PDB file of C-alpha atoms and ligand atoms in Angstrom:
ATOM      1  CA  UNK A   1      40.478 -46.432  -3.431  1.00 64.00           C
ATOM      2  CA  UNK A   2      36.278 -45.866  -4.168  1.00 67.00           C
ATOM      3  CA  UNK A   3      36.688 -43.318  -1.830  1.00 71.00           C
ATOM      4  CA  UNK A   4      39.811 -41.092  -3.527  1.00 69.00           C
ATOM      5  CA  UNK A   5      38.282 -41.482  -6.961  1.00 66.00           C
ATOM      6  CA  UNK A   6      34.583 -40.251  -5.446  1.00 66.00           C
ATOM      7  CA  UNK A   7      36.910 -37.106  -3.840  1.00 65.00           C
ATOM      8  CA  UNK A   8      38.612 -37.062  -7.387  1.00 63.00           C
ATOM      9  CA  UNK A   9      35.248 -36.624  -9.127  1.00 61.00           C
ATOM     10  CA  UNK A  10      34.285 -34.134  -6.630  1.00 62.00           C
ATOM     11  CA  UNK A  11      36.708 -32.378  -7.374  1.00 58.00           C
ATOM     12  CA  UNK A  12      37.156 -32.524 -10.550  1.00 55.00           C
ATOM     13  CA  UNK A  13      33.352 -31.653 -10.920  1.00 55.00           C
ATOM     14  CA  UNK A  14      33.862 -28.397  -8.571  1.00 56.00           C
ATOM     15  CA  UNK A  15      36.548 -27.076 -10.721  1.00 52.00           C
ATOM     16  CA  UNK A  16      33.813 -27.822 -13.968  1.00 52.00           C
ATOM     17  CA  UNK A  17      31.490 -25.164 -11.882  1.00 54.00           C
ATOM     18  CA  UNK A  18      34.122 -22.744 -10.815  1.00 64.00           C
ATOM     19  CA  UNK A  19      35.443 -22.397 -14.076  1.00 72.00           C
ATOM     20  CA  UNK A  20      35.064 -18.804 -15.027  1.00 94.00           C
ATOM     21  CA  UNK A  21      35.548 -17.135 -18.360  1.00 98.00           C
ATOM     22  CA  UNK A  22      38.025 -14.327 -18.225  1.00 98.00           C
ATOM     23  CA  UNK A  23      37.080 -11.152 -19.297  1.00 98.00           C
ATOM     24  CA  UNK A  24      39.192  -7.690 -19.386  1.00 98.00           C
ATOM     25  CA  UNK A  25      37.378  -4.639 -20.487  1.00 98.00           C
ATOM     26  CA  UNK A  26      38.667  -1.279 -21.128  1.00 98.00           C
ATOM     27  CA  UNK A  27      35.961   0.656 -19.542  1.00 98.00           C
ATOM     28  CA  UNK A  28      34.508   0.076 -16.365  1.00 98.00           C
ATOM     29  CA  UNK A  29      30.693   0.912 -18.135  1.00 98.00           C
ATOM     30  CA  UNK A  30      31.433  -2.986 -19.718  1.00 98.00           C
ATOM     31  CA  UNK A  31      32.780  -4.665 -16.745  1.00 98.00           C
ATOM     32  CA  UNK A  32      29.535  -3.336 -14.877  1.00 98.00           C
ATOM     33  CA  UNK A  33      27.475  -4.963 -17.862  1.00 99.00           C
ATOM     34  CA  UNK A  34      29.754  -8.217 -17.965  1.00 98.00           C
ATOM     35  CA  UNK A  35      29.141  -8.875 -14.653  1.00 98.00           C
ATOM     36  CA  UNK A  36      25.209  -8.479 -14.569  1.00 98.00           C
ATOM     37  CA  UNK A  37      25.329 -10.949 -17.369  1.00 98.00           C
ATOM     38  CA  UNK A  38      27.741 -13.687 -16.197  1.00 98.00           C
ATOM     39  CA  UNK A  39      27.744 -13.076 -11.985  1.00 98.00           C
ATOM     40  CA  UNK A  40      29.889 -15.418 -10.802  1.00 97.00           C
ATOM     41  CA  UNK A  41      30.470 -17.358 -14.180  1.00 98.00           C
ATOM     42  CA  UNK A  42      33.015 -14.931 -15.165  1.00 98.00           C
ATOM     43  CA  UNK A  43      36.266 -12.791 -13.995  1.00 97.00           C
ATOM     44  CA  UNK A  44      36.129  -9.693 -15.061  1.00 98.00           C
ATOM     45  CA  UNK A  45      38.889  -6.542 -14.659  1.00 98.00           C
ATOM     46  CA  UNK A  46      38.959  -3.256 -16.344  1.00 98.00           C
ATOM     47  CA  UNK A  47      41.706  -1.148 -17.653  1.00 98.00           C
ATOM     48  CA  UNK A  48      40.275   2.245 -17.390  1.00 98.00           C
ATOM     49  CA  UNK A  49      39.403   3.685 -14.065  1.00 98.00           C
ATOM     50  CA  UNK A  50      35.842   5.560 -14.039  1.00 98.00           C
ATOM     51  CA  UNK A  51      37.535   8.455 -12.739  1.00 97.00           C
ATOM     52  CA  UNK A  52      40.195   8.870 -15.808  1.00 97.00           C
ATOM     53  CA  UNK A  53      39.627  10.045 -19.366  1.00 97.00           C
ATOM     54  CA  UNK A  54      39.295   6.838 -21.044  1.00 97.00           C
ATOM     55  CA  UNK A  55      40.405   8.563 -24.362  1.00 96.00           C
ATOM     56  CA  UNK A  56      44.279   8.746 -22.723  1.00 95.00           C
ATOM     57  CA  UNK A  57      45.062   6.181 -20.835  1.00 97.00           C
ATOM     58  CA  UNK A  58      48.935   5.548 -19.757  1.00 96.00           C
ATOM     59  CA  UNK A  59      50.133   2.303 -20.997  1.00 95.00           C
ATOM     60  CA  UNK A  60      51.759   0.215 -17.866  1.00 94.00           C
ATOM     61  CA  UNK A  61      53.716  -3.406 -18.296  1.00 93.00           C
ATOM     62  CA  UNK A  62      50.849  -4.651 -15.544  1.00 95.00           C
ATOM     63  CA  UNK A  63      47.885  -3.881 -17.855  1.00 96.00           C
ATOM     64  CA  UNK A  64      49.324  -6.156 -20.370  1.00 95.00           C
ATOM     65  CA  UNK A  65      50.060  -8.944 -17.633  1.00 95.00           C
ATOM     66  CA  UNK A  66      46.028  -8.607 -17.065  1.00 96.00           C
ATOM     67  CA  UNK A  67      44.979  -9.906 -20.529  1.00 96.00           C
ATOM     68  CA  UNK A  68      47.775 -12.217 -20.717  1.00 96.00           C
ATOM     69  CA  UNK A  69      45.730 -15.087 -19.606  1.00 96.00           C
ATOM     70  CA  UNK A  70      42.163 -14.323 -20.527  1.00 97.00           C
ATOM     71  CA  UNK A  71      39.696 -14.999 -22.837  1.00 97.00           C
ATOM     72  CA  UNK A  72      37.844 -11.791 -23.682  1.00 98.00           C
ATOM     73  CA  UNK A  73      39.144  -8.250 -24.263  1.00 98.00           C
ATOM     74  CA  UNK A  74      35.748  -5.933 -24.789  1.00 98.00           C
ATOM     75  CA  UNK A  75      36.007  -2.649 -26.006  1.00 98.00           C
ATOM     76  CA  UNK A  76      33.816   0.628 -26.800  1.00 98.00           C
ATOM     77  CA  UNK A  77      35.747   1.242 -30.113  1.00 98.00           C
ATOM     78  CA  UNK A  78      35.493   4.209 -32.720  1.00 96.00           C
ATOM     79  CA  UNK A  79      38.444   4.751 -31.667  1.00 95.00           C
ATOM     80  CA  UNK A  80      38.056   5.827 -28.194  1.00 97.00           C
ATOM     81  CA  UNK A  81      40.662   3.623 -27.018  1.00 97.00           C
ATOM     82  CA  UNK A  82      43.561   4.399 -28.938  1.00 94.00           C
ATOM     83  CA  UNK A  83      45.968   2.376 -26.639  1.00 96.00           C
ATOM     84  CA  UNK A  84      43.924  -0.726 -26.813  1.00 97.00           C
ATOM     85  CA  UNK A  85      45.894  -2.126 -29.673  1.00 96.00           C
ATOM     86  CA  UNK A  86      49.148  -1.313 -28.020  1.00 96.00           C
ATOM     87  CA  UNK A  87      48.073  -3.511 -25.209  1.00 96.00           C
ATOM     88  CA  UNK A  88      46.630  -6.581 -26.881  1.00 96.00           C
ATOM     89  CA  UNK A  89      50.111  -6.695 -28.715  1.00 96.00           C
ATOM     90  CA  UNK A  90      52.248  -6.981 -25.734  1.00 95.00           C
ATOM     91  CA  UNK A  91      50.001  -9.308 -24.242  1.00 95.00           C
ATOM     92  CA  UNK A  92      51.437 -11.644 -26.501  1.00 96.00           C
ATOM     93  CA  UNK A  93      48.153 -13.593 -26.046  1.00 97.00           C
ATOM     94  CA  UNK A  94      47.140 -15.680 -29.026  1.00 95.00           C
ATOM     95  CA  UNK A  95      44.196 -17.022 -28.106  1.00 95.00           C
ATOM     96  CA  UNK A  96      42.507 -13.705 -26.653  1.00 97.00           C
ATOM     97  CA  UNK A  97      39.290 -12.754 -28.698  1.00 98.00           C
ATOM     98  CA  UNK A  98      38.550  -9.004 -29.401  1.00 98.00           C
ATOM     99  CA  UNK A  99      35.226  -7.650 -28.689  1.00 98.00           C
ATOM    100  CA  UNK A 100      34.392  -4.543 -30.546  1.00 98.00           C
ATOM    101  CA  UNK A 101      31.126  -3.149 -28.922  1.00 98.00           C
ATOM    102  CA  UNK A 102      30.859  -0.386 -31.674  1.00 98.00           C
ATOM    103  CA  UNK A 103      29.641  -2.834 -34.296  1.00 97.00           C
ATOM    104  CA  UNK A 104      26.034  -2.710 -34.343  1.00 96.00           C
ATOM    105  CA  UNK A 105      25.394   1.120 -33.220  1.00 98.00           C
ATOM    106  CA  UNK A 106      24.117   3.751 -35.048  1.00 98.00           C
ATOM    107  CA  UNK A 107      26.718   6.234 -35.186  1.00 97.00           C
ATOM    108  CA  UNK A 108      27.152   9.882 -34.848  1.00 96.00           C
ATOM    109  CA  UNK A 109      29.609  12.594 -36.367  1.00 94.00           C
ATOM    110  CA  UNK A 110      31.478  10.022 -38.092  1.00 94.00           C
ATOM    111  CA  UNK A 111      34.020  12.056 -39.980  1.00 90.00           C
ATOM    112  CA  UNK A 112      33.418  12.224 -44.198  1.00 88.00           C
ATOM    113  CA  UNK A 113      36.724  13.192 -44.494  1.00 81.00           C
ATOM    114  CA  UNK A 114      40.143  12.372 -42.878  1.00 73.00           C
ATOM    115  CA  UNK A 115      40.712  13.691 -39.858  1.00 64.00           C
ATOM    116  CA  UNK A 116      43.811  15.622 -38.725  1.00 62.00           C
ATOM    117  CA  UNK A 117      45.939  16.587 -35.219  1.00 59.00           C
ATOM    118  CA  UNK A 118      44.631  20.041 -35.963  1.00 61.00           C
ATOM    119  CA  UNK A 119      41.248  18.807 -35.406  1.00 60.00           C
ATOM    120  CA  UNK A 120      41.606  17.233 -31.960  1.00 65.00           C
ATOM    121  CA  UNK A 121      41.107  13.852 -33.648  1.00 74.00           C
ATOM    122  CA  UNK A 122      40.315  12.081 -30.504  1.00 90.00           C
ATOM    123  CA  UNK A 123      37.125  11.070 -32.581  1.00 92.00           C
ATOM    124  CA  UNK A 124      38.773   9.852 -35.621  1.00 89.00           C
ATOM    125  CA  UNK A 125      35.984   7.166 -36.607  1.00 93.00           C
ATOM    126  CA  UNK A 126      32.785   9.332 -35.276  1.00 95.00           C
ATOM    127  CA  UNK A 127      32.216  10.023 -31.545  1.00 97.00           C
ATOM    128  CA  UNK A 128      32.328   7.175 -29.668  1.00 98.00           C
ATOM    129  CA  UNK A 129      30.605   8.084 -26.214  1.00 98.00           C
ATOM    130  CA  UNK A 130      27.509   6.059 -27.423  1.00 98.00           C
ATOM    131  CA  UNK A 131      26.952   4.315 -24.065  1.00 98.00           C
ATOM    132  CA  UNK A 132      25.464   7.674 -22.957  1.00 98.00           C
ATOM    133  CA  UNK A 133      22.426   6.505 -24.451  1.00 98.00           C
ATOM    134  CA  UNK A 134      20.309   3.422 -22.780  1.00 98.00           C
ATOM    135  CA  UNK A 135      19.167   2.090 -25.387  1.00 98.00           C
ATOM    136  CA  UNK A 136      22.711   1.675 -26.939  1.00 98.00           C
ATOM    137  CA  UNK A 137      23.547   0.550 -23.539  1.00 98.00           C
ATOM    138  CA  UNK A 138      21.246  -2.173 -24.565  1.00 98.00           C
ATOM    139  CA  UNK A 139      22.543  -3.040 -27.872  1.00 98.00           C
ATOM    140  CA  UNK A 140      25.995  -3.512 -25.740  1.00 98.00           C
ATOM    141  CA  UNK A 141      24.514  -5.858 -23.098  1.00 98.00           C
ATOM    142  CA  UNK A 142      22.967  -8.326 -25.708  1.00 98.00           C
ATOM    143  CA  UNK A 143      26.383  -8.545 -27.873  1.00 98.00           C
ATOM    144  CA  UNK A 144      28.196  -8.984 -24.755  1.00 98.00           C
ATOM    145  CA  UNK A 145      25.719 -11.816 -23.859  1.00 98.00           C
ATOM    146  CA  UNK A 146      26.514 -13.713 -27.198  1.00 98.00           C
ATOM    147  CA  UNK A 147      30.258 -13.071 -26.404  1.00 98.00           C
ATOM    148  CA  UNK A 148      30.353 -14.901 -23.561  1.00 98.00           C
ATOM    149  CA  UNK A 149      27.984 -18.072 -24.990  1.00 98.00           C
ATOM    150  CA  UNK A 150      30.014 -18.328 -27.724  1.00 98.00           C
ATOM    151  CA  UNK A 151      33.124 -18.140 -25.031  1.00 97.00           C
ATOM    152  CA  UNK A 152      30.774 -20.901 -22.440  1.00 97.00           C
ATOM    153  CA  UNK A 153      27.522 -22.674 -24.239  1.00 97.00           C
ATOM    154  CA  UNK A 154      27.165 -25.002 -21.845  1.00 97.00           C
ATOM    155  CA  UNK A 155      26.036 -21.784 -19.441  1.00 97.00           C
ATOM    156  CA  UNK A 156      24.204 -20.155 -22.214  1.00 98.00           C
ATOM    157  CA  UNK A 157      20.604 -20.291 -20.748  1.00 98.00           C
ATOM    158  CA  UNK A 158      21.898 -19.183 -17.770  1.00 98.00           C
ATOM    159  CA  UNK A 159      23.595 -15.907 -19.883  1.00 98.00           C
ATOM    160  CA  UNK A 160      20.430 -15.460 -21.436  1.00 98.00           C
ATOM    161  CA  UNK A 161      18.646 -15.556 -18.317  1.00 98.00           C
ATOM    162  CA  UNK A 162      20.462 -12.891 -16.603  1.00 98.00           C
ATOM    163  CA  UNK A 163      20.260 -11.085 -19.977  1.00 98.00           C
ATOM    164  CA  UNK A 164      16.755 -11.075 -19.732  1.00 98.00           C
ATOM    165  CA  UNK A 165      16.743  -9.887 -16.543  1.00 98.00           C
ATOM    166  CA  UNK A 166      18.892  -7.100 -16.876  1.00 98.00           C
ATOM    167  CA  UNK A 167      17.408  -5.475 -19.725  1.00 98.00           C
ATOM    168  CA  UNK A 168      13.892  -5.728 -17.598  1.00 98.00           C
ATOM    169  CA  UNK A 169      15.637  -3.742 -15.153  1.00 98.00           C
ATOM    170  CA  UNK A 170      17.012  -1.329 -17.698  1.00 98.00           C
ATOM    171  CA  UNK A 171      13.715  -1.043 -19.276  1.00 98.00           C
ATOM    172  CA  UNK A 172      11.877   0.256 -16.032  1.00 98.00           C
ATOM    173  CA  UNK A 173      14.462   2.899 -15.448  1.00 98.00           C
ATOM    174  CA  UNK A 174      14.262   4.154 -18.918  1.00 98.00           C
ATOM    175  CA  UNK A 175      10.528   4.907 -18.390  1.00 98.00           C
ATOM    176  CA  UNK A 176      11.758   7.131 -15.471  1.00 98.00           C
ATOM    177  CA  UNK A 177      14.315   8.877 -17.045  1.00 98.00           C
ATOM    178  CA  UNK A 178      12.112   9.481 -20.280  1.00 98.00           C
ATOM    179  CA  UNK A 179       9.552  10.572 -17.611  1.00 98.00           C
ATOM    180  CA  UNK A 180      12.087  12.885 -15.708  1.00 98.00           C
ATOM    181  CA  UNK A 181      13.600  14.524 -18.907  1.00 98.00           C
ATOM    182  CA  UNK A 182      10.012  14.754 -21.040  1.00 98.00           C
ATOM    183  CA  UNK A 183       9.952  18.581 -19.653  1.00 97.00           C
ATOM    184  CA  UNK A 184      13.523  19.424 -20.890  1.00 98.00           C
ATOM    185  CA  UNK A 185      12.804  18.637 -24.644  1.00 97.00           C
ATOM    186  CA  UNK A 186      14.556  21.334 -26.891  1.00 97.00           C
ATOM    187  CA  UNK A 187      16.959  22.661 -23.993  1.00 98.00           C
ATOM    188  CA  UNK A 188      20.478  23.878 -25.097  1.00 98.00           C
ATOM    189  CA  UNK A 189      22.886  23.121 -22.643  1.00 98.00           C
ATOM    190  CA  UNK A 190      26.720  23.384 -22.931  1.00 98.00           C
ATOM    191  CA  UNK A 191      28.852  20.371 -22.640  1.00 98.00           C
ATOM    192  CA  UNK A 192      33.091  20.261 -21.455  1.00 98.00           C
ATOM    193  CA  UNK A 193      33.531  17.436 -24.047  1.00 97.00           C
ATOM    194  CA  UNK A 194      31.992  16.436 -27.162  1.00 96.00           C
ATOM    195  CA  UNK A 195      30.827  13.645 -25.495  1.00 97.00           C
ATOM    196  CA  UNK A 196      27.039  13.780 -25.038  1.00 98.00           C
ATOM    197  CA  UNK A 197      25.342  13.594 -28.739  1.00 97.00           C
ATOM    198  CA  UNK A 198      23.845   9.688 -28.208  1.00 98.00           C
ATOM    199  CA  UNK A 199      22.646  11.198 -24.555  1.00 98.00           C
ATOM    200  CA  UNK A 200      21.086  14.319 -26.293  1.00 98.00           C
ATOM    201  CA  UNK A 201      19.345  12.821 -28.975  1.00 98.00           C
ATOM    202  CA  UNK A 202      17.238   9.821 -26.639  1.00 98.00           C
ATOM    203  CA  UNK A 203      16.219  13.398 -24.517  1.00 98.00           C
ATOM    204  CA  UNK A 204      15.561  15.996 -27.366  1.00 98.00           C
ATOM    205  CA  UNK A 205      18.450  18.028 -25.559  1.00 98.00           C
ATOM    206  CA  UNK A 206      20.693  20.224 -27.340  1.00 98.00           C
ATOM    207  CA  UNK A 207      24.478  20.519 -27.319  1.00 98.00           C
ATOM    208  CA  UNK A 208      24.945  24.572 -27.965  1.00 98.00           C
ATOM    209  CA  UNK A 209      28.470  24.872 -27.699  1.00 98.00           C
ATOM    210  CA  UNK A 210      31.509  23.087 -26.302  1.00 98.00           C
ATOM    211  CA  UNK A 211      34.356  24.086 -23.775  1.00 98.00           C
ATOM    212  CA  UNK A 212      36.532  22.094 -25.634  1.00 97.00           C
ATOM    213  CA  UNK A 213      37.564  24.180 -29.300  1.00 95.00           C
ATOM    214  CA  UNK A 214      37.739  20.564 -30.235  1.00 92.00           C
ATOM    215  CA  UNK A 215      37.678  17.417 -29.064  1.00 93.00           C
ATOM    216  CA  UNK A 216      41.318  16.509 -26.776  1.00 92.00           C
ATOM    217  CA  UNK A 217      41.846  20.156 -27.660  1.00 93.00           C
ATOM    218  CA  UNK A 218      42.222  22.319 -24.164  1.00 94.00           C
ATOM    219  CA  UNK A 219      40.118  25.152 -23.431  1.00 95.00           C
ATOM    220  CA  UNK A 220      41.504  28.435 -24.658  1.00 96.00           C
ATOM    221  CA  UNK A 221      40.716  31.996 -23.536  1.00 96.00           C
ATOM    222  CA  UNK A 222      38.931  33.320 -26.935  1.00 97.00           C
ATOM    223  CA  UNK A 223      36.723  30.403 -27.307  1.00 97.00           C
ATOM    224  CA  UNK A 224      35.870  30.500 -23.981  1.00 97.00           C
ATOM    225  CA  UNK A 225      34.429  34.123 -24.649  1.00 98.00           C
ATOM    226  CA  UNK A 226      32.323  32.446 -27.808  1.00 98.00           C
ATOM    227  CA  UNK A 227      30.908  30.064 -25.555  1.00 98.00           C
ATOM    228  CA  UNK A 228      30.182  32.903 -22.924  1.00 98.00           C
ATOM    229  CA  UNK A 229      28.215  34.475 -25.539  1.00 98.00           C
ATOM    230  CA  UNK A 230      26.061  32.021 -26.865  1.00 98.00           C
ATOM    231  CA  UNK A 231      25.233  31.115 -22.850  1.00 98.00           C
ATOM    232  CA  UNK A 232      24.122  34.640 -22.665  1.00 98.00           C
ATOM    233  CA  UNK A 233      22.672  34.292 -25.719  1.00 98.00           C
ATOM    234  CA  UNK A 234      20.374  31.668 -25.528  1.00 98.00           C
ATOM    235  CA  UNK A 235      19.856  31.755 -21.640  1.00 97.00           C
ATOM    236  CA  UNK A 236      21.477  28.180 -21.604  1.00 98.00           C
ATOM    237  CA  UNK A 237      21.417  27.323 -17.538  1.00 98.00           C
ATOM    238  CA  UNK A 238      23.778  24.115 -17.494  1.00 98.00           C
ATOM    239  CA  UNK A 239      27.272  23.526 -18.438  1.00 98.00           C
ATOM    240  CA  UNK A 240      27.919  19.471 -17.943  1.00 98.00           C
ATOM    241  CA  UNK A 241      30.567  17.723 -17.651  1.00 98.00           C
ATOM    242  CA  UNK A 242      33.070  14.615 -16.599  1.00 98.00           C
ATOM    243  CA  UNK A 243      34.350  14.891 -13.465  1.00 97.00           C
ATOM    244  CA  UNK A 244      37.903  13.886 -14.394  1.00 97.00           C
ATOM    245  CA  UNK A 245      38.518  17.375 -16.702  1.00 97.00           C
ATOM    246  CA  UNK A 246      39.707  20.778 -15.163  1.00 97.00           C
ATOM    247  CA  UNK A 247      36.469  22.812 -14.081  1.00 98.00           C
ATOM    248  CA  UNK A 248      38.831  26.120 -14.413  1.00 98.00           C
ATOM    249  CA  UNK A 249      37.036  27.387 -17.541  1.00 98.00           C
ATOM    250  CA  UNK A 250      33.279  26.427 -17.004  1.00 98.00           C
ATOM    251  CA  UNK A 251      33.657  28.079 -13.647  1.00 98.00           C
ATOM    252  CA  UNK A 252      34.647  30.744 -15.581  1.00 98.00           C
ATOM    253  CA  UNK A 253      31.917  30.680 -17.823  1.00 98.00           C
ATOM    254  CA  UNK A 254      29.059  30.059 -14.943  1.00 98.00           C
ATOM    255  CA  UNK A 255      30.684  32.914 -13.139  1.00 98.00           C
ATOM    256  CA  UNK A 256      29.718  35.605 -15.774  1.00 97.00           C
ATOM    257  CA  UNK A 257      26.404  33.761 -17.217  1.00 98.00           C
ATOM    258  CA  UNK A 258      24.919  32.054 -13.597  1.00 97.00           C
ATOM    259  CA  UNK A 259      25.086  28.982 -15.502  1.00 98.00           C
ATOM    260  CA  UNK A 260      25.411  26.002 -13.339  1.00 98.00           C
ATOM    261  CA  UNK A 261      28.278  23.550 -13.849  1.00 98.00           C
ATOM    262  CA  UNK A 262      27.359  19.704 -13.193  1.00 98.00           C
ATOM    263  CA  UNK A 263      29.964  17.253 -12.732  1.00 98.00           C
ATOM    264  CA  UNK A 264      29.336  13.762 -13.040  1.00 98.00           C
ATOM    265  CA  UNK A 265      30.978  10.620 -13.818  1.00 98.00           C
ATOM    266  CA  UNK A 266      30.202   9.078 -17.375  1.00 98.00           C
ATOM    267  CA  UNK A 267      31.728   5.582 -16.605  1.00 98.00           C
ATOM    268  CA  UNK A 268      31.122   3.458 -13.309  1.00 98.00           C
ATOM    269  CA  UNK A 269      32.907   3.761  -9.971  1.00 98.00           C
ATOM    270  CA  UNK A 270      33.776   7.366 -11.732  1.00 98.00           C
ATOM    271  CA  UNK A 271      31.921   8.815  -8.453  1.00 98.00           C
ATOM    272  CA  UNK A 272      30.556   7.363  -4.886  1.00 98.00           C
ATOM    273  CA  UNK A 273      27.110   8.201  -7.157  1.00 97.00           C
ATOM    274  CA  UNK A 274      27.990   5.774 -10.089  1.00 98.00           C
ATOM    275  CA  UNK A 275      28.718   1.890  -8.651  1.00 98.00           C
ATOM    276  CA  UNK A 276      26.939   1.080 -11.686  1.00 98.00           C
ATOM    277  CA  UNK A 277      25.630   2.022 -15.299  1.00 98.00           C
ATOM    278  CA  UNK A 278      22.011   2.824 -14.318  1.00 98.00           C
ATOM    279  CA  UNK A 279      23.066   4.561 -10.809  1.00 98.00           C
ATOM    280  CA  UNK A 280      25.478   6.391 -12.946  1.00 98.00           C
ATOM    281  CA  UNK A 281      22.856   7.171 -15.634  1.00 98.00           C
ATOM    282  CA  UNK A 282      20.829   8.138 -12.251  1.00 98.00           C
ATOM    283  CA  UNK A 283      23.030  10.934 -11.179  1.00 98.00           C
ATOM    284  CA  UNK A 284      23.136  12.189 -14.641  1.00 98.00           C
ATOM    285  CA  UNK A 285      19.408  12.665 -15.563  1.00 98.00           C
ATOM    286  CA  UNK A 286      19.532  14.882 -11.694  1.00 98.00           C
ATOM    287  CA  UNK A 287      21.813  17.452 -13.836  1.00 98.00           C
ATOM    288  CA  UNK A 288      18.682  18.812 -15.465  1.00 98.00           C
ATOM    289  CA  UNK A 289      16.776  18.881 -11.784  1.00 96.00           C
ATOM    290  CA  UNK A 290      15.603  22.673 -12.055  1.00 90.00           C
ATOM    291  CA  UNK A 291      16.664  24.358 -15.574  1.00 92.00           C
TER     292      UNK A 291
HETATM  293 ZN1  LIG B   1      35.546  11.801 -26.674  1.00 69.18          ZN
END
């Protein structure tokens, strides 16, 4: 009998330590941050590939079987996931809290009046790409660490802990990248998406033009002949871009400027060059190597 309630306890005490708070994010950027922060203290999934244009993502009956059961649902916000709602609903899960990571950023381009089809509108609350910038990937990791203590205090120190750590790490590889970019203050460069403001403000970088007309809006013939000019123009050298849109046009363009188009992927796992946010963030700062 001593001995079955000692195995009882056991396991009863095991279970205590392998209980995990369940997280789903929609981009892969938070899952990479959720699980530097709670390691093995937490089960995290992601809706959004890194590969796939988070701004249109195709709704499936499994995606809403994934946050059925959990306890966190994180998302960028501003918008950017427009089929986030959609999902929560038909989780039909009552208890699931909603993590908007938008709050406490500083935002950018955030419309002053309403916003229409006509205009793309795949930025209807301001652009919300802002994890393109370090230090908002920052801002992110700390409210995600308060989301999951407020989820699991008993494990708070060791949230903050890994927290802490984190954000060291972060910290060192912002000196580089300051350090690598500190000769390409005041660059133009041209961008496929609207999606790089927070990126070129930390760098002093400057988005000259767009492939995109708009934002969500395909690239057309005549404004790819605008953005041909102001290459020429202003002897811009680098057209940048996700790797999950349609290089067609900005071949185009680097065909008749010598521009050089730069893929990348903007979320994690997006490329074999991004298994996380600051190898990601690597790849990207090597897109100004030379201009
Ligand atoms: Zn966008």
């Amino acid at each position: 009998m001593k001995k079955i309630v000692i195995v009882l306890i056991a396991i009863l005490s095991m279970a205590n330590v392998f209980a995990q708070v369940k997280v789903v994010t929609t981009t892969t950027v938070i899952s990479d941050f959720v699980r530097e922060i709670g390691k093995e203290k937490v089960k995290v999934d992601y809706i959004c590939r890194g590969d796939q244009d988070p701004h249109f993502v195709e709704i499936l009956p499994t995606y809403m079987l994934k946050i059925r059961n959990v306890d966190l649902f994180i998302k960028v916000g501003l918008g950017l996931e427009g089929w986030a709602q959609q999902l929560i609903d038909g989780s039909r899960n009552s208890k699931l809290h909603v993590v908007d990571l938008s709050e406490n950023i500083s935002k950018r381009e955030v419309p002053t009046t309403k916003t229409d089809g006509s205009q793309g509108d795949v930025h209807p609350f301001g652009n919300p790409h802002y994890w393109l910038d370090p230090e908002n990937a920052k801002i992110m990791v700390k409210e995600i660490s308060e989301a999951l203590i407020a989820r699991d205090p008993a494990n708070a120190a060791y949230y903050e802990k890994n927290t802490h750590e984190y954000l060291h790490r972060l910290d060192a590889k912002m000196k580089e990248w300051q350090a690598a970019m500190a000769s390409k203050r005041g660059k133009k460069i041209i961008t496929f998406h609207a999606s790089w403001i927070y990126f070129c403000e930390r760098y002093g970088i400057v988005a000259a033009g767009y492939v995109e007309p708009k934002p969500g809006i395909a690239p057309s013939p005549s404004h790819n002949a605008d953005v041909i000019n102001i290459v020429k123009n202003n002897g811009i050298k680098l057209i940048l871009m996700e790797n999950f849109y349609s290089d067609a046009a900005p071949n185009q363009i680097a065909r008749l400027t010598g521009a050089k188009v730069y893929k990348t992927a903007t979320a994690v796992g997006g490329s074999p060059q991004a298994p996380s946010y600051i190898a990601m963030m690597d790849s990207i700062i090597k897109a100004f190597d030379g201009i």
